[in-house]
Coordinates of C-alpha atoms and ligand atoms in Angstrom, one line a residue:
M1 CA -47.2 26.1 -0.3
A2 CA -47.0 28.4 1.8
P3 CA -50.1 30.4 1.8
H4 CA -48.3 33.9 1.6
L5 CA -45.2 34.2 0.1
E6 CA -44.1 38.1 -0.1
S7 CA -44.2 38.2 -3.4
G8 CA -47.7 36.8 -3.8
L9 CA -46.5 34.2 -5.0
T10 CA -48.3 31.0 -4.9
A11 CA -49.6 29.2 -7.5
P12 CA -47.1 28.5 -10.4
A13 CA -49.9 29.7 -13.0
Q14 CA -49.5 33.5 -11.8
R15 CA -45.8 32.9 -13.2
T16 CA -44.6 36.4 -11.3
V17 CA -41.0 36.7 -10.9
P18 CA -40.1 34.2 -8.0
P19 CA -38.3 36.5 -4.9
L20 CA -34.4 35.9 -5.9
D21 CA -33.9 39.0 -4.2
I22 CA -35.2 37.3 -0.7
L23 CA -31.9 35.6 -0.2
D24 CA -29.7 38.0 -2.0
R25 CA -30.4 40.1 1.4
L26 CA -28.3 37.6 3.2
P27 CA -24.4 37.5 3.4
R28 CA -22.9 35.7 0.7
L29 CA -19.7 35.9 -1.2
G30 CA -21.4 36.9 -4.9
W31 CA -20.6 34.1 -6.6
A32 CA -22.5 32.6 -9.6
A33 CA -24.1 35.5 -10.1
D34 CA -25.6 35.6 -13.3
P35 CA -28.0 32.7 -14.3
T36 CA -25.4 29.4 -15.8
P37 CA -27.5 28.8 -19.1
I38 CA -30.3 26.6 -20.2
Q39 CA -29.2 24.9 -23.3
A40 CA -31.8 23.2 -25.7
M41 CA -31.3 19.9 -26.9
P42 CA -34.0 19.4 -29.4
E43 CA -32.1 16.4 -31.6
L44 CA -31.2 14.5 -28.2
A45 CA -34.9 15.0 -27.5
A46 CA -36.4 13.9 -30.7
E47 CA -34.0 10.5 -30.7
L48 CA -35.3 10.0 -26.7
G49 CA -39.2 10.9 -27.8
L50 CA -39.0 13.6 -25.1
G51 CA -41.7 17.1 -26.3
W52 CA -38.3 19.3 -24.9
L53 CA -35.1 18.1 -23.1
G54 CA -32.8 21.0 -21.8
C55 CA -29.2 21.1 -19.8
K56 CA -29.1 23.7 -16.7
R57 CA -25.2 24.4 -17.5
D58 CA -24.4 24.9 -13.9
D59 CA -21.0 24.1 -15.3
L60 CA -20.6 27.4 -16.2
T61 CA -20.7 29.3 -13.0
Q62 CA -18.2 31.8 -12.0
P63 CA -15.8 32.2 -10.8
G64 CA -13.1 29.2 -11.0
S65 CA -13.9 26.1 -13.0
G66 CA -17.8 26.5 -11.9
G67 CA -19.7 23.6 -11.2
T68 CA -22.5 23.7 -8.4
K69 CA -20.4 23.2 -5.3
T70 CA -19.4 27.2 -6.2
R71 CA -23.1 27.6 -4.9
K72 CA -22.7 26.1 -1.8
L73 CA -19.6 28.1 -1.1
D74 CA -21.4 31.5 -2.2
F75 CA -23.5 31.5 0.9
L76 CA -21.2 29.0 3.6
L77 CA -17.8 30.9 3.4
A78 CA -19.6 34.4 3.4
S79 CA -21.1 33.0 7.1
P80 CA -19.0 32.5 10.6
P81 CA -17.0 30.2 11.3
W82 CA -15.8 29.8 7.9
R83 CA -15.9 33.6 6.9
D84 CA -13.2 34.4 9.6
A85 CA -10.9 31.3 10.0
P86 CA -7.4 31.6 8.0
K87 CA -7.5 27.8 7.7
W88 CA -10.6 25.2 6.8
I89 CA -10.6 21.2 7.1
S90 CA -12.2 19.3 4.5
V91 CA -12.6 15.7 3.5
G92 CA -13.3 14.0 0.1
A93 CA -12.2 11.3 -2.6
I94 CA -8.8 12.0 -4.5
G95 CA -10.7 13.2 -7.1
S96 CA -13.2 15.4 -5.4
G97 CA -14.9 18.1 -7.1
H98 CA -15.4 19.4 -3.4
L99 CA -12.1 19.6 -2.5
V100 CA -10.7 21.3 -5.8
A101 CA -13.8 24.0 -5.1
C102 CA -12.8 24.7 -1.9
T103 CA -9.2 24.6 -3.0
A104 CA -10.0 27.1 -5.5
A105 CA -11.9 29.4 -2.8
A106 CA -8.8 28.9 -0.6
E107 CA -6.7 30.2 -3.3
R108 CA -9.3 33.4 -4.3
L109 CA -9.8 34.2 -0.3
G110 CA -6.2 34.0 0.7
R111 CA -7.1 31.2 3.2
Q112 CA -5.2 27.4 3.7
L113 CA -7.3 24.3 3.2
E114 CA -6.4 21.1 5.2
A115 CA -7.4 18.4 2.8
H116 CA -8.1 14.8 4.1
L117 CA -8.4 12.6 1.5
F118 CA -9.6 8.9 0.7
W119 CA -9.3 6.8 -2.3
E120 CA -10.9 6.6 -4.7
P121 CA -10.1 4.3 -8.2
L122 CA -8.7 6.2 -11.0
S123 CA -11.7 7.0 -13.8
A124 CA -11.5 10.1 -16.2
G125 CA -10.9 13.6 -14.2
V126 CA -9.8 11.8 -10.7
L127 CA -5.8 13.0 -11.6
D128 CA -6.9 16.2 -12.7
N129 CA -9.1 17.0 -9.9
L130 CA -6.1 15.4 -7.3
A131 CA -3.5 17.6 -9.2
Y132 CA -5.1 21.0 -8.7
T133 CA -6.2 20.5 -5.2
A134 CA -2.2 19.7 -4.5
S135 CA -1.1 22.4 -6.3
G136 CA -3.5 25.1 -4.4
P137 CA -2.8 26.6 -0.7
T138 CA -3.1 22.9 0.7
S139 CA -1.9 20.2 3.6
L140 CA -3.2 17.0 2.6
I141 CA -3.5 14.1 4.4
Y142 CA -4.2 11.1 3.0
H143 CA -6.3 7.9 4.1
S144 CA -6.0 4.6 2.3
S145 CA -10.3 4.0 2.4
R146 CA -13.3 6.1 3.9
V147 CA -13.4 3.6 6.4
A148 CA -9.6 4.1 7.9
L149 CA -10.7 8.3 8.0
A150 CA -13.9 7.4 9.3
L151 CA -11.8 5.6 12.3
R152 CA -8.8 7.5 13.0
R153 CA -10.5 10.8 11.8
P154 CA -14.0 11.1 12.8
G155 CA -14.2 14.8 13.4
V156 CA -13.4 15.4 9.3
L157 CA -16.8 13.9 8.9
T158 CA -19.5 14.7 12.0
A159 CA -17.7 17.7 13.8
L160 CA -17.7 21.1 13.0
H161 CA -14.3 22.1 14.2
M162 CA -10.8 20.3 14.7
A163 CA -9.2 21.8 17.1
G164 CA -9.8 25.1 16.7
V165 CA -9.9 24.6 12.7
P166 CA -13.6 24.9 11.0
V167 CA -14.8 21.8 9.2
I168 CA -16.4 22.1 5.6
P169 CA -18.4 19.0 5.8
P170 CA -18.1 16.5 3.3
G171 CA -19.8 17.8 -0.6
G172 CA -19.9 20.9 1.3
T173 CA -23.3 20.1 2.5
T174 CA -24.7 22.3 5.2
P175 CA -28.1 24.5 6.0
V176 CA -26.2 27.4 5.3
A177 CA -24.6 25.9 1.8
M178 CA -28.0 24.2 0.9
L179 CA -29.8 28.3 0.5
G180 CA -27.0 27.9 -3.0
L181 CA -29.2 25.5 -4.4
V182 CA -32.4 27.1 -2.6
R183 CA -31.0 30.4 -4.8
A184 CA -30.3 28.1 -8.1
G185 CA -34.0 26.5 -7.8
L186 CA -35.1 30.2 -8.1
E187 CA -32.7 31.1 -10.5
L188 CA -34.1 28.6 -12.8
A189 CA -37.9 29.9 -11.7
G190 CA -36.7 33.0 -13.3
Q191 CA -35.7 31.9 -16.3
V192 CA -39.1 30.0 -16.6
H193 CA -40.8 32.7 -16.0
R194 CA -39.0 34.7 -18.7
G195 CA -39.6 31.4 -21.6
E196 CA -36.3 30.4 -21.6
L197 CA -37.4 26.7 -21.2
P198 CA -40.6 25.4 -20.4
E199 CA -42.0 24.2 -17.2
P200 CA -39.9 21.3 -16.4
Q201 CA -41.9 18.2 -15.4
R202 CA -38.4 16.5 -13.8
V203 CA -35.3 17.5 -13.0
Y204 CA -32.5 14.9 -12.8
V205 CA -29.7 15.6 -10.6
S206 CA -27.0 14.0 -8.7
L207 CA -26.9 12.9 -5.3
G208 CA -24.1 12.7 -3.0
S209 CA -24.6 14.4 -0.1
G210 CA -27.8 15.6 -0.8
G211 CA -27.3 19.5 -0.4
T212 CA -28.2 19.8 -4.3
A213 CA -31.0 17.5 -4.1
V214 CA -32.4 19.4 -1.2
G215 CA -31.8 23.2 -1.7
L216 CA -32.9 22.5 -5.2
A217 CA -36.4 21.1 -4.1
V218 CA -36.9 23.6 -1.7
G219 CA -36.0 26.4 -3.9
L220 CA -38.0 25.1 -7.0
A221 CA -41.4 24.8 -4.5
I222 CA -40.3 28.8 -3.3
G223 CA -40.2 29.6 -6.7
G224 CA -43.5 28.3 -7.6
L225 CA -42.1 25.5 -10.2
R226 CA -44.3 21.9 -9.5
T227 CA -40.7 20.4 -11.1
V228 CA -40.0 17.1 -9.5
V229 CA -36.2 15.9 -8.2
H230 CA -35.0 13.2 -9.2
A231 CA -32.2 12.4 -7.1
V232 CA -30.1 9.8 -8.7
A233 CA -27.9 8.6 -6.1
A234 CA -23.8 8.1 -6.8
V235 CA -23.5 6.9 -3.5
E236 CA -24.2 3.2 -1.5
R237 CA -28.2 3.2 -0.8
A238 CA -27.2 3.2 3.1
L239 CA -25.2 6.9 2.6
A240 CA -28.4 8.3 0.5
T241 CA -31.3 7.7 2.6
R242 CA -34.6 9.5 2.5
T243 CA -34.4 10.0 6.4
R244 CA -30.7 11.5 5.5
L245 CA -32.7 13.9 2.9
R246 CA -35.5 15.0 5.5
R247 CA -33.2 15.9 8.1
Q248 CA -31.7 18.0 5.5
V249 CA -34.8 19.5 4.9
H250 CA -35.5 20.0 8.4
G251 CA -31.6 21.9 9.0
L252 CA -32.5 24.1 5.8
S253 CA -36.2 25.2 7.4
E254 CA -34.9 25.9 11.1
Y255 CA -31.7 27.9 9.3
L256 CA -34.2 29.6 7.4
R257 CA -36.2 30.7 10.2
Q258 CA -33.3 31.4 12.1
V259 CA -32.0 34.5 10.0
G260 CA -35.8 35.7 9.6
L261 CA -36.9 33.9 7.3
P262 CA -40.1 32.0 8.5
E263 CA -42.4 32.4 5.0
L264 CA -39.8 30.6 3.1
A265 CA -39.1 27.9 6.1
D266 CA -43.0 27.0 5.7
V267 CA -42.6 26.4 2.3
E268 CA -43.4 22.8 1.4
P269 CA -40.4 21.6 -0.6
N270 CA -41.3 19.7 -4.4
A271 CA -41.6 15.8 -4.5
V272 CA -37.8 13.9 -4.1
V273 CA -37.6 11.1 -6.2
I274 CA -34.4 9.2 -5.0
N275 CA -33.6 6.6 -7.8
Y276 CA -30.9 4.2 -6.9
S277 CA -30.6 2.2 -10.1
Q278 CA -27.5 4.0 -11.0
V279 CA -25.5 3.2 -8.3
G280 CA -23.8 0.4 -10.1
P281 CA -20.4 -1.0 -8.6
G282 CA -20.3 1.9 -5.7
Y283 CA -19.3 5.2 -5.5
G284 CA -16.5 6.8 -7.2
R285 CA -16.8 4.1 -9.8
A286 CA -17.7 4.3 -13.7
S287 CA -20.3 2.0 -15.2
G288 CA -21.0 0.9 -18.5
S289 CA -24.3 3.3 -18.4
S290 CA -22.5 6.0 -16.9
L291 CA -19.8 6.4 -19.2
D292 CA -22.6 6.0 -22.1
A293 CA -24.2 8.5 -20.5
V294 CA -20.8 10.8 -20.8
G295 CA -21.1 9.9 -24.5
V296 CA -24.3 11.1 -24.8
L297 CA -23.9 14.8 -24.3
K298 CA -20.6 15.0 -25.4
R299 CA -22.4 14.9 -28.7
Q300 CA -24.1 17.7 -27.4
G301 CA -20.8 19.6 -26.3
I302 CA -21.3 19.1 -22.7
G303 CA -18.7 17.5 -20.9
L304 CA -19.7 15.2 -17.6
E305 CA -17.8 12.6 -15.6
P306 CA -19.1 9.3 -15.3
I307 CA -19.1 9.2 -10.9
Y308 CA -21.6 11.6 -10.8
T309 CA -23.4 14.0 -13.9
G310 CA -22.6 10.3 -16.2
K311 CA -25.2 8.2 -13.8
A312 CA -27.5 10.7 -13.3
M313 CA -28.2 11.5 -17.5
A314 CA -27.8 7.6 -17.3
A315 CA -30.7 7.3 -14.6
L316 CA -32.7 10.1 -17.3
L317 CA -32.0 8.4 -20.5
V318 CA -33.2 4.9 -18.9
D319 CA -36.6 6.9 -17.7
A320 CA -37.0 8.1 -21.2
E321 CA -37.1 4.7 -23.1
I322 CA -39.3 3.8 -20.4
A323 CA -41.9 6.2 -21.1
R324 CA -41.6 5.8 -24.6
R325 CA -42.2 2.3 -24.3
E326 CA -45.2 2.7 -22.5
N327 CA -46.5 5.5 -24.6
R328 CA -46.8 8.1 -22.0
P329 CA -45.9 11.8 -23.5
I330 CA -43.0 13.3 -22.0
D331 CA -43.9 17.6 -22.0
A332 CA -40.7 18.7 -20.6
W333 CA -37.1 16.9 -18.8
L334 CA -33.8 19.0 -17.5
F335 CA -30.8 17.8 -16.8
W336 CA -28.9 19.4 -14.0
N337 CA -25.0 19.5 -14.7
T338 CA -23.9 19.7 -11.4
V339 CA -19.8 18.9 -13.1
R340 CA -17.2 21.7 -13.5
R341 CA -15.9 22.7 -16.6
P342 CA -13.5 19.9 -18.0
E343 CA -11.1 22.5 -19.6
P344 CA -7.7 21.5 -17.6
M345 CA -6.9 24.1 -14.6
Q346 CA -3.3 25.5 -14.0
V347 CA -1.3 22.9 -11.8
A348 CA 2.0 23.1 -10.5
D349 CA 4.5 21.4 -12.2
G350 CA 5.5 19.1 -9.3
W351 CA 2.3 18.4 -7.8
R352 CA 3.0 15.2 -7.5
A353 CA 5.7 15.5 -4.8
R354 CA 3.5 17.6 -2.7
L355 CA 1.5 14.4 -2.5
P356 CA 1.7 12.3 1.0
P357 CA 4.2 9.2 0.7
A358 CA 1.5 6.6 0.9
L359 CA -0.5 7.9 -1.5
I360 CA 2.5 8.1 -3.8
A361 CA 2.7 4.6 -3.8
R362 CA -0.4 3.6 -4.2
L363 CA -0.3 6.0 -7.6
Q364 CA 1.9 4.5 -8.6
N365 CA 1.1 0.5 -8.0
V366 CA -1.8 1.4 -10.0
E367 CA -0.8 3.2 -12.6
G368 CA 1.7 0.2 -13.3
L369 CA -0.7 -2.2 -13.1
T370 CA -2.7 -3.5 -16.4
G371 CA -6.3 -4.1 -17.3
A372 CA -5.7 -7.7 -15.6
H373 CA -6.3 -6.9 -11.8
R374 CA -10.0 -5.2 -13.3
A375 CA -10.8 -8.5 -15.0
V376 CA -11.2 -9.8 -11.3
K377 CA -14.9 -10.3 -10.9
R378 CA -15.4 -9.6 -6.9
S379 CA -19.3 -10.0 -5.6
R380 CA -21.2 -6.4 -5.6
R381 CA -21.5 -6.4 -1.8
W382 CA -18.0 -6.1 -0.8
F383 CA -18.4 -2.7 -2.1
L384 CA -20.9 -1.7 -0.1
V385 CA -18.5 -2.6 3.0
G386 CA -17.1 0.6 2.8
G387 CA -20.0 2.3 3.2
A388 CA -21.4 0.2 6.0
A389 CA -17.9 0.9 8.2
T390 CA -18.0 4.3 7.3
L391 CA -21.3 4.6 9.1
A392 CA -19.8 2.5 12.0
G393 CA -16.2 3.7 11.9
A394 CA -18.3 7.1 12.4
T395 CA -20.8 5.8 15.4
A396 CA -18.3 4.2 17.4
L397 CA -16.2 4.9 19.5
V398 CA -13.0 5.1 18.1
R399 CA -10.0 3.1 20.2
M400 CA -7.3 2.6 17.5
S401 CA -4.6 2.8 20.3
G402 CA -3.9 0.2 22.9
Y403 CA -2.8 -2.9 20.5
P404 CA 0.1 -4.7 22.1
S405 CA 3.2 -3.6 20.0
L406 CA 4.2 -7.5 18.9
P407 CA 7.9 -6.1 18.4
R408 CA 8.6 -9.7 16.1
W409 CA 5.4 -8.8 14.0
H410 CA 6.3 -8.1 10.1
G411 CA 4.2 -7.8 8.0
R412 CA 4.1 -6.9 4.3
E413 CA -0.2 -6.2 4.7
F414 CA -1.0 -6.0 8.1
T415 CA 0.0 -4.0 10.8
A416 CA 0.4 -5.6 14.2
A417 CA -2.9 -3.9 15.7
E418 CA -4.3 -6.2 12.4
A419 CA -2.2 -8.9 13.1
H420 CA -4.2 -9.4 17.0
I421 CA -7.1 -8.5 16.0
L422 CA -7.1 -11.7 13.2
G423 CA -5.3 -13.8 16.3
A424 CA -8.5 -12.6 18.5
A425 CA -11.1 -13.6 15.8
A426 CA -9.4 -17.1 14.9
E427 CA -9.6 -17.6 18.9
A428 CA -13.3 -17.0 18.9
V429 CA -14.6 -18.8 15.2
L430 CA -11.7 -21.9 15.9
A431 CA -12.8 -22.1 19.7
S432 CA -12.8 -26.0 19.9
A433 CA -9.2 -26.4 17.6
P434 CA -6.1 -26.9 18.9
L435 CA -4.8 -22.8 18.4
P436 CA -1.2 -22.3 17.7
T437 CA 0.3 -20.7 21.2
E438 CA 0.7 -17.6 19.4
L439 CA -2.5 -16.2 18.1
T440 CA -0.8 -14.3 15.5
A441 CA 0.9 -17.2 14.0
I442 CA -2.6 -17.3 11.8
A443 CA -2.0 -13.8 10.7
V444 CA 1.6 -14.7 8.8
P445 CA 0.2 -17.1 5.9
L446 CA -3.0 -14.2 5.6
D447 CA -0.4 -11.8 5.1
R448 CA 1.6 -13.4 2.3
Y449 CA -2.0 -14.1 0.6
V450 CA -3.4 -10.9 1.1
A451 CA -0.4 -9.0 0.2
A452 CA -0.5 -10.4 -3.4
L453 CA -4.2 -9.6 -4.2
P454 CA -5.6 -6.9 -6.2
P455 CA -5.8 -3.3 -4.4
R456 CA -9.1 -2.7 -3.8
M457 CA -9.5 -6.6 -2.6
R458 CA -6.8 -5.8 0.0
S459 CA -8.4 -2.5 1.0
D460 CA -12.2 -4.3 1.3
I461 CA -9.8 -6.9 3.6
H462 CA -8.9 -3.9 5.8
A463 CA -12.2 -2.9 6.1
L464 CA -13.5 -5.6 6.9
I465 CA -11.2 -6.3 9.8
W466 CA -11.6 -2.7 10.8
L467 CA -15.9 -2.8 11.0
I468 CA -16.2 -6.1 13.2
E469 CA -13.4 -5.3 15.4
Q470 CA -14.8 -1.9 15.7
G471 CA -18.7 -2.7 15.4
S472 CA -18.7 -4.2 18.4
T473 CA -20.0 -1.0 19.9
P474 CA -22.3 0.2 17.6
L475 CA -23.8 -3.1 16.8
V476 CA -24.3 -4.9 19.8
G477 CA -23.4 -2.2 22.4
Q478 CA -20.0 -3.8 23.6
I479 CA -18.3 -1.5 26.0
H480 CA -14.9 -3.1 24.1
R481 CA -13.9 -3.9 20.8
M482 CA -13.9 -7.0 20.0
S483 CA -10.2 -8.1 20.6
S484 CA -10.9 -6.7 24.0
L485 CA -13.7 -8.7 24.6
P486 CA -13.6 -12.0 26.6
V487 CA -13.3 -15.3 24.5
A488 CA -17.1 -16.4 24.9
A489 CA -18.1 -12.9 24.4
R490 CA -16.6 -13.2 21.2
V491 CA -17.8 -15.8 20.0
A492 CA -21.5 -14.3 20.6
Y493 CA -20.6 -11.3 19.1
L494 CA -19.5 -13.6 15.8
K495 CA -22.9 -16.1 16.4
D496 CA -24.8 -12.8 16.0
L497 CA -23.4 -11.5 13.2
L498 CA -22.9 -14.5 10.8
P499 CA -26.2 -15.3 10.1
R500 CA -27.0 -11.4 9.0
R501 CA -28.1 -11.0 5.3
D502 CA -26.5 -7.8 4.7
V503 CA -23.4 -5.5 4.9
I504 CA -22.0 -6.6 8.2
G505 CA -22.9 -10.5 7.7
D506 CA -20.7 -10.6 4.3
A507 CA -17.7 -9.2 6.4
A508 CA -18.4 -11.3 9.7
R509 CA -18.5 -14.6 7.2
G510 CA -15.4 -13.0 5.6
L511 CA -13.3 -12.7 8.7
R512 CA -14.3 -16.3 9.8
D513 CA -13.2 -17.4 6.0
L514 CA -10.1 -15.5 6.7
V515 CA -9.0 -16.9 9.9
V516 CA -9.7 -20.4 8.7
L517 CA -7.6 -20.0 5.6
G518 CA -4.9 -18.7 7.9
Y519 CA -5.5 -21.5 10.5
Y520 CA -5.0 -24.7 7.7
A521 CA -2.1 -23.0 6.4
L522 CA -0.5 -24.2 9.6
P523 CA 1.5 -27.1 9.4
M524 CA 0.2 -27.3 13.2
A525 CA -3.8 -27.4 11.8
W526 CA -3.0 -30.2 9.2
G527 CA -3.2 -33.7 11.5
S528 CA -6.8 -32.3 12.3
I529 CA -7.6 -33.2 8.7
G530 CA -5.2 -35.8 8.3
F531 CA -3.4 -34.0 6.0
T532 CA -0.1 -35.1 5.8
G533 CA 2.0 -32.2 4.4
P534 CA 2.6 -30.5 0.7
L535 CA 4.0 -32.7 -1.8
V536 CA 7.7 -32.3 -3.0
P537 CA 8.9 -33.4 -6.3
D538 CA 10.7 -36.8 -4.9
M539 CA 8.2 -38.0 -2.6
P540 CA 5.9 -41.3 -4.0
R541 CA 2.9 -40.3 -4.9
P542 CA 0.1 -41.5 -2.9
R543 CA -2.3 -44.3 -4.0
R544 CA -6.0 -43.2 -4.8
P545 CA -7.1 -44.6 -1.3
T546 CA -4.3 -42.2 0.3
Y547 CA -6.7 -39.5 -1.0
A548 CA -9.9 -40.9 -0.2
Q549 CA -8.9 -40.7 3.1
L550 CA -8.3 -37.1 3.0
V551 CA -12.6 -36.4 1.8
A552 CA -14.6 -35.8 4.8
P553 CA -18.0 -37.3 5.0
A554 CA -20.9 -35.6 3.6
G555 CA -21.6 -32.9 5.8
R556 CA -18.7 -32.7 8.4
L557 CA -17.4 -29.4 9.4
P558 CA -13.6 -29.1 9.6
N559 CA -13.0 -29.7 13.2
G560 CA -13.1 -26.6 15.2
M561 CA -15.5 -24.7 12.8
R562 CA -18.6 -23.9 13.9
T563 CA -22.0 -23.4 11.6
E564 CA -23.6 -19.9 11.4
Ligands
PLP1 C1 -20.5 16.9 -5.3 C2 -21.5 16.7 -6.3 C3 -22.5 16.3 -6.7 C4 -23.5 15.8 -5.7 O1 -24.0 17.1 -4.9 P1 -24.5 16.5 -3.3 O2 -25.0 18.1 -2.9 O3 -23.3 16.4 -2.4 O4 -25.5 15.7 -3.5 C5 -22.8 16.2 -7.9 N1 -22.0 16.1 -9.0 C6 -20.8 16.7 -8.7 C7 -20.0 16.9 -9.9 C8 -20.6 17.1 -7.7 O5 -19.0 17.3 -7.6

């Protein structure tokens, strides 16, 4: 803590009124003006063995349909460059609450929004949010995945302007936006001071881009509360690191200094504990425990969703159970509800017609599917490919042009560029095998095979192809993308990646297996393993010894295949 704050607030025990008005001197729209209610949940507290449990009802912020994002935009949109721009650009998953908040803000303030969307599975509320975003003063641009977005429009994720239009970064997290959460921390301190709740030992809050948790940790400290922030990650570990939060604390502190509040800039933020235990199957995907937690708060009359808030509440439930078993008494915990109000918003009748065609097709495809594809078990690590590729994509020099046009390529699943990459990978993986003259021949059977897979697997396969293709720069410092490297360099690059025990290794092994699969589907490859061709019904069945001839000696690899 800084030794002396303006209000003389130094120790929590003093319980002086926190300096809420300090921040109110900075430009803001005046949203989230009234403190949101604290809802005590005595029966649930008793059930869990907690002394006190409450919910900070940030779903009730005004205007619009509320949510914590309102607090960020309150400060962000009142400051340049966003303040003066007729149009903003932002980005989020198709069911993004952030894009809903930006759309509502654009509507209210008479601006336009260019929304870059990427796919996420259709859990509760996703379509409602998409419908609202599509109904507003928005133009929608669809990218099949976070990876595709990072590769095609890295500026949306990293730049402050694109062609002169200011970008609201993912999750709306910027230093000025975090002021909204600093103010929220002060607001809570005021409520503690007025006796609306006991000083909580912990606040549980969802962690996406991090702005909420970081702003709160700073605001609670300025407000003189000792509350520890338990930030429950809704995104993969690679996207929710301590380093990232530390950078945000630093950015916020620099900003406070710039706007003439050095006494606040020097306040040491409250401790933030990052809890990774609830990410489950990955960002944008519900988990069993998040759905359970949504149900638990529904009984208290509070509507959560399973992607952010359900996971944060699930972590609280688990920690309470652990404390109960260890006989650790807990005085007071607070759950910070970040989601907007669940009631339906006004949407335009024809909102679906406003979606980009590729998104319409994908929605129809998924909505038409039964539960069958959901039963397909996939390794958890695959879900991480998206996250890692987003990072690689955002930092890579993006080189999407200059692929041969391949006039004879007519893939259902793979673009000509992807077919070219698969061919280039085959040349490296199968360097000593006889290869077809036209390398993209390997992509032909793969195209048929992959097109029939469930959507999530297909998008992971596209992701891994591009991750390895573009990864040559961020991962090993090559200037060229994988397919433009000389064969020897390509071999060395893949050799480097194959033994890795992380997502990148998974992607490299996935690509290797894919091209091997494509290769052995080609009749020209059959001879090398002694396979004489697929059986046709009226062909005499081979006798057993023929089969025995096809079995390779133990430890022998297919010709041309390399060990890791
Ligand atoms: C955006 C969002 C969060 C995460 O906030 P960050 O500041 O991005 O960490 C949590 N919950 C909901 C409902 C959100 O929309």
